[in-house]
mmCIF file of C-alpha atoms in Angstrom:
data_model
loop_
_atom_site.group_PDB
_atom_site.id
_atom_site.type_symbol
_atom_site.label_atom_id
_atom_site.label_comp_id
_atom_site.label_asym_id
_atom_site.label_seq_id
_atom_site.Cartn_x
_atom_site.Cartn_y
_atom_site.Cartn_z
ATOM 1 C CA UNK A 244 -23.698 127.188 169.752
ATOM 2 C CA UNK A 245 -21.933 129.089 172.934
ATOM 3 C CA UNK A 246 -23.776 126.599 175.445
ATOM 4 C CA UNK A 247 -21.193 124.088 175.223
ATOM 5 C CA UNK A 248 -17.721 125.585 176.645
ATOM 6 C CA UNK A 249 -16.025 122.222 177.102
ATOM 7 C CA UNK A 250 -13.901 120.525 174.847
ATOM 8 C CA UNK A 251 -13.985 116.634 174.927
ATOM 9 C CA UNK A 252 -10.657 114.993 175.279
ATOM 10 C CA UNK A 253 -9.819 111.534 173.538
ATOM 11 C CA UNK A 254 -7.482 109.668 175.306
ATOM 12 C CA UNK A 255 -4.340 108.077 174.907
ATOM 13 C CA UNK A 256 -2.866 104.739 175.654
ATOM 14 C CA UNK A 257 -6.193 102.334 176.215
ATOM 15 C CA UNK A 258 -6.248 100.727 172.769
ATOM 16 C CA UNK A 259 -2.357 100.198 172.802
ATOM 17 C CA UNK A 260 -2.458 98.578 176.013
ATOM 18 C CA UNK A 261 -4.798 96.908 175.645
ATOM 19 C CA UNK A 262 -4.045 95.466 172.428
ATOM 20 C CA UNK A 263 -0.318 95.372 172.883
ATOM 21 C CA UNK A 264 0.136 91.913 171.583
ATOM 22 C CA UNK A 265 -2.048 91.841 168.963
ATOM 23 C CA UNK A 266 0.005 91.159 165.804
ATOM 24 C CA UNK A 267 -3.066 92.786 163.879
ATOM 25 C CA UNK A 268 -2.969 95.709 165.931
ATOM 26 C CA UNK A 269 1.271 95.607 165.424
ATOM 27 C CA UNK A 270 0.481 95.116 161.534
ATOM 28 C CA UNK A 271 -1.386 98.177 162.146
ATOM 29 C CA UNK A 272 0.555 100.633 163.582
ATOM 30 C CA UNK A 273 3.531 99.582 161.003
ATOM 31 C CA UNK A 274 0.815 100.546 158.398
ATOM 32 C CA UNK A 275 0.382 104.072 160.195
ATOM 33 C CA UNK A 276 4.110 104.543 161.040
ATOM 34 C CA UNK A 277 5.580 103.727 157.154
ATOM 35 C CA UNK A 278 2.831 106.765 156.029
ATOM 36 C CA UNK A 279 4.299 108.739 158.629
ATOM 37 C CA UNK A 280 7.909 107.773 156.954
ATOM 38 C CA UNK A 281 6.664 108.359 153.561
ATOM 39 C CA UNK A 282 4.867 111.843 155.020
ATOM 40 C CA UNK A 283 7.751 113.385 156.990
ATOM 41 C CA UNK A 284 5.615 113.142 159.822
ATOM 42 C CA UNK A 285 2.763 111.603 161.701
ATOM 43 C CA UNK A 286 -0.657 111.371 159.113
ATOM 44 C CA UNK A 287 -2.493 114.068 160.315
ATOM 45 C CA UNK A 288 -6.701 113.944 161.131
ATOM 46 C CA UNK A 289 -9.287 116.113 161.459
ATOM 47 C CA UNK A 290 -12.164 114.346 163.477
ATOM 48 C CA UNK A 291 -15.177 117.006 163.559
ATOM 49 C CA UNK A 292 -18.660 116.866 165.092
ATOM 50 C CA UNK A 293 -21.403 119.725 162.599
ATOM 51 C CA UNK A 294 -24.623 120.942 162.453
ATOM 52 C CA UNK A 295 -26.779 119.841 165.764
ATOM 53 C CA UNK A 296 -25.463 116.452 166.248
ATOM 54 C CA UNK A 297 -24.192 116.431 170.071
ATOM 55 C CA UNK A 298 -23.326 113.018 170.349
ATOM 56 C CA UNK A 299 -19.510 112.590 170.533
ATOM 57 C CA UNK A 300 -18.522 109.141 172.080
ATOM 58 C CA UNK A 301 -18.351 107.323 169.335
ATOM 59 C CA UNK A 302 -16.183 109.666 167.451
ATOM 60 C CA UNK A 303 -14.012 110.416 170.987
ATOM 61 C CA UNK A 304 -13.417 106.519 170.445
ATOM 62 C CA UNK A 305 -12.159 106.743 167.174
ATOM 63 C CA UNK A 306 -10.344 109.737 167.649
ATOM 64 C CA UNK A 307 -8.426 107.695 170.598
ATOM 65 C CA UNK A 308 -7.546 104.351 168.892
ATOM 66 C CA UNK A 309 -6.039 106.737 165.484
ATOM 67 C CA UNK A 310 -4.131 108.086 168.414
ATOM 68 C CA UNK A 311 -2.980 105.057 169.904
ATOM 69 C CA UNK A 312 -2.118 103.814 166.226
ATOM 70 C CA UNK A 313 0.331 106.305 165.828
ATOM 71 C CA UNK A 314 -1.861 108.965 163.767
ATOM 72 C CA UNK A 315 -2.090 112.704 164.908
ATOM 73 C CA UNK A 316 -5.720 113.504 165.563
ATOM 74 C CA UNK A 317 -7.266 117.418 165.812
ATOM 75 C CA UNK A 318 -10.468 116.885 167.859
ATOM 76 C CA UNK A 319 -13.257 119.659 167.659
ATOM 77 C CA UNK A 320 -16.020 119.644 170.018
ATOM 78 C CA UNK A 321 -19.644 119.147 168.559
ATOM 79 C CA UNK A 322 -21.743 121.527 166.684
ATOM 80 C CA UNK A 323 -19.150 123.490 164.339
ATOM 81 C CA UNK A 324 -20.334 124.669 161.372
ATOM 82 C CA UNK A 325 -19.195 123.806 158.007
ATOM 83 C CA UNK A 326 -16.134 127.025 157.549
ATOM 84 C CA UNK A 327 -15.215 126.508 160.879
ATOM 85 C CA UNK A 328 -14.479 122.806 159.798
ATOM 86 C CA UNK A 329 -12.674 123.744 156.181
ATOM 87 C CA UNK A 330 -10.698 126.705 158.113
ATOM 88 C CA UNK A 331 -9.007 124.230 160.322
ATOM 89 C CA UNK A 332 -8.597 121.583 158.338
ATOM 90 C CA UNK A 333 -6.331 123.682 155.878
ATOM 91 C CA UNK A 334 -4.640 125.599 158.236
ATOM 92 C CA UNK A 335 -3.231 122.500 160.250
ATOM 93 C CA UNK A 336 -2.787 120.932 156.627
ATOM 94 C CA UNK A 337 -4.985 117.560 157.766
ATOM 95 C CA UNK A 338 -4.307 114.630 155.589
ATOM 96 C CA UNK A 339 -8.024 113.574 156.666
ATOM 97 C CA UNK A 340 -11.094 114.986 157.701
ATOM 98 C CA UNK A 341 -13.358 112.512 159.253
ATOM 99 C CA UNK A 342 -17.277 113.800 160.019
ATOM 100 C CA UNK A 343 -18.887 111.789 163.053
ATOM 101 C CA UNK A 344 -22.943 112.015 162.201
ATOM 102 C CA UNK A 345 -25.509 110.860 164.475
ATOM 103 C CA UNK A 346 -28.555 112.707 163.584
ATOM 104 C CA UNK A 347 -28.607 113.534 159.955
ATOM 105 C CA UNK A 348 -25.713 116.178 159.958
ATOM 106 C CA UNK A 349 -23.646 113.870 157.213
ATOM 107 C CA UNK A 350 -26.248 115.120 154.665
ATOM 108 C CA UNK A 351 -23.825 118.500 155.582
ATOM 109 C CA UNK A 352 -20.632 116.536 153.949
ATOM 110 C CA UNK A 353 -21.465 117.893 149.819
ATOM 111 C CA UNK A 354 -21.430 121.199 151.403
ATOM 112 C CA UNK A 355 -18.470 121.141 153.453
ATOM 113 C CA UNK A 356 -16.648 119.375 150.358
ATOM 114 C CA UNK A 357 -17.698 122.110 148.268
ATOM 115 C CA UNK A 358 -16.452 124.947 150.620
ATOM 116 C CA UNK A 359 -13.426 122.803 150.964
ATOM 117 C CA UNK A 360 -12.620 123.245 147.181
ATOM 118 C CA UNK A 361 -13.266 126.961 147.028
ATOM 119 C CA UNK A 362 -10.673 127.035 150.416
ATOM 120 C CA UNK A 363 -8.226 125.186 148.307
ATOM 121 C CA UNK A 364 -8.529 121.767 150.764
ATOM 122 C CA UNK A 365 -10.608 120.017 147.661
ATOM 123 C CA UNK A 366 -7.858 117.432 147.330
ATOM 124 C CA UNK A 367 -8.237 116.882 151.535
ATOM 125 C CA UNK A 368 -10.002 113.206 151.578
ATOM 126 C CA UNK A 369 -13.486 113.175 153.395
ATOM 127 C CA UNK A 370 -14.777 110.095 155.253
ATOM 128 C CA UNK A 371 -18.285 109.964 157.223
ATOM 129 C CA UNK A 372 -18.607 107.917 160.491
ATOM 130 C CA UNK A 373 -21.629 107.235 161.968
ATOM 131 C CA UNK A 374 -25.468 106.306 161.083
ATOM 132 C CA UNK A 375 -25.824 107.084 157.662
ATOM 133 C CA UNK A 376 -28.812 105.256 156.096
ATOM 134 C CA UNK A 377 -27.345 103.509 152.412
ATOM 135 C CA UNK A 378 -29.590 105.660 150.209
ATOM 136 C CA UNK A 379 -27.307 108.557 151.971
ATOM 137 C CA UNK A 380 -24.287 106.496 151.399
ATOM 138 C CA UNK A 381 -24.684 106.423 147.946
ATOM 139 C CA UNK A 382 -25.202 110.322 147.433
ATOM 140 C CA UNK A 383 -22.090 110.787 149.789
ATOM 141 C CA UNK A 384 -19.702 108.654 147.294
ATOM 142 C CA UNK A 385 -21.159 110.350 144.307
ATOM 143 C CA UNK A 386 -19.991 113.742 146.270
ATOM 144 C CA UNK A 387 -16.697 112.215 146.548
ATOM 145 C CA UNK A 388 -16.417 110.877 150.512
ATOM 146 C CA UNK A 389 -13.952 108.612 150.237
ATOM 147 C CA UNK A 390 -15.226 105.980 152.808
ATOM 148 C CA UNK A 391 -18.427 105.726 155.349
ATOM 149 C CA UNK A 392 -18.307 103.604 158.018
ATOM 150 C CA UNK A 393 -21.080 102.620 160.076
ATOM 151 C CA UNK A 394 -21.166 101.639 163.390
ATOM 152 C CA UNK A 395 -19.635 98.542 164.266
ATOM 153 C CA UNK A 396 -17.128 99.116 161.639
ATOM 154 C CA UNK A 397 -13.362 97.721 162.546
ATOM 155 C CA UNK A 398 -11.330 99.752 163.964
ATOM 156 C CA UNK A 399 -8.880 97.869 161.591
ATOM 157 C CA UNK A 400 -10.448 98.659 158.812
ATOM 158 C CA UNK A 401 -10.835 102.386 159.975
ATOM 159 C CA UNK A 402 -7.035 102.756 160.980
ATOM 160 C CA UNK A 403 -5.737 100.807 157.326
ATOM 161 C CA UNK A 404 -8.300 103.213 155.587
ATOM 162 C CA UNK A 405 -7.311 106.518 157.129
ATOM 163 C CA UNK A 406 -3.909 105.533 157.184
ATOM 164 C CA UNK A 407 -3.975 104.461 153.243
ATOM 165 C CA UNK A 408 -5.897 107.966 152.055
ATOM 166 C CA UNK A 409 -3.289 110.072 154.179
ATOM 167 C CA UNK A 410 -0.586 108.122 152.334
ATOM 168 C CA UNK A 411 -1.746 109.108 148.786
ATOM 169 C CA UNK A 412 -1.610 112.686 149.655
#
């Protein structure tokens, strides 16, 4: 922590154009855009990188298709620790937090749920990107992450997912 001074930009616009005339992708971003009508405004993400786990493309491409979906997406650079994590997420009110793990940091996810509940942010949904082995998966449901996805996972099914939890808040 301190090494790292930049902070990794998703883009914008590469998913949309390139799927422009995808009726999935349209069915999509109607998904996203009647949350953000039912919302007041657009669903609201928290993608964060903790612990030691350095490796950010995959969640940078995440982060940038939400944002091409119509979702707003806060983007923290790697290695933030867990209150760091719960004091963003409930001061820019995110609908979603979504943890990117690479190395074993999603074994982090009880505790940050925990801290989230004593920050008043316990009813803030949690889902886990990333390689998570399924004996993990399991112990991260019965904390109460709402969804893992591993890699390869649709971006479909990642946009209708985040897009459906922000909805119910």
């Amino acid at each position: 922590i301190g090494r790292y001074d930049t902070v990794p930009k998703p883009v914008k616009g590469i998913y949309g154009g390139a799927y422009e005339n995808d009726a999935k992708w349209e069915q999509l971003k109607q998904g996203v855009l009647a949350t953000e009508r039912r919302l007041g405004r657009k669903p609201r993400m928290l993608v964060a990188k903790m612990g030691q786990d350095g490796h950010d493309r995959g969640s940078r491409v995440v982060a940038s298709y939400l944002r091409d979906a119509g979702m707003e997406v806060i983007y923290t650079p790697p290695w933030q620790p867990i209150p760091a994590v719960v004091k963003l997420a409930v001061e820019e009110d995110v609908d979603v937090i979504g943890i990117s793990s690479l190395a074993t940091d999603h074994l982090l996810v009880p505790k940050l749920m925990a801290a989230l509940s004593a920050a008043d942010g316990g009813d803030i949904p949690v889902v886990v990107g990333g390689i998570v082995p399924d004996s993990d998966e399991v112990a991260l449901r019965a904390a109460g992450v709402a969804a893992v996805f591993h890699p390869g996972a649709a971006r479909d099914d990642i946009v209708a997912t985040i897009s459906g939890l922000a909805a119910r808040k």
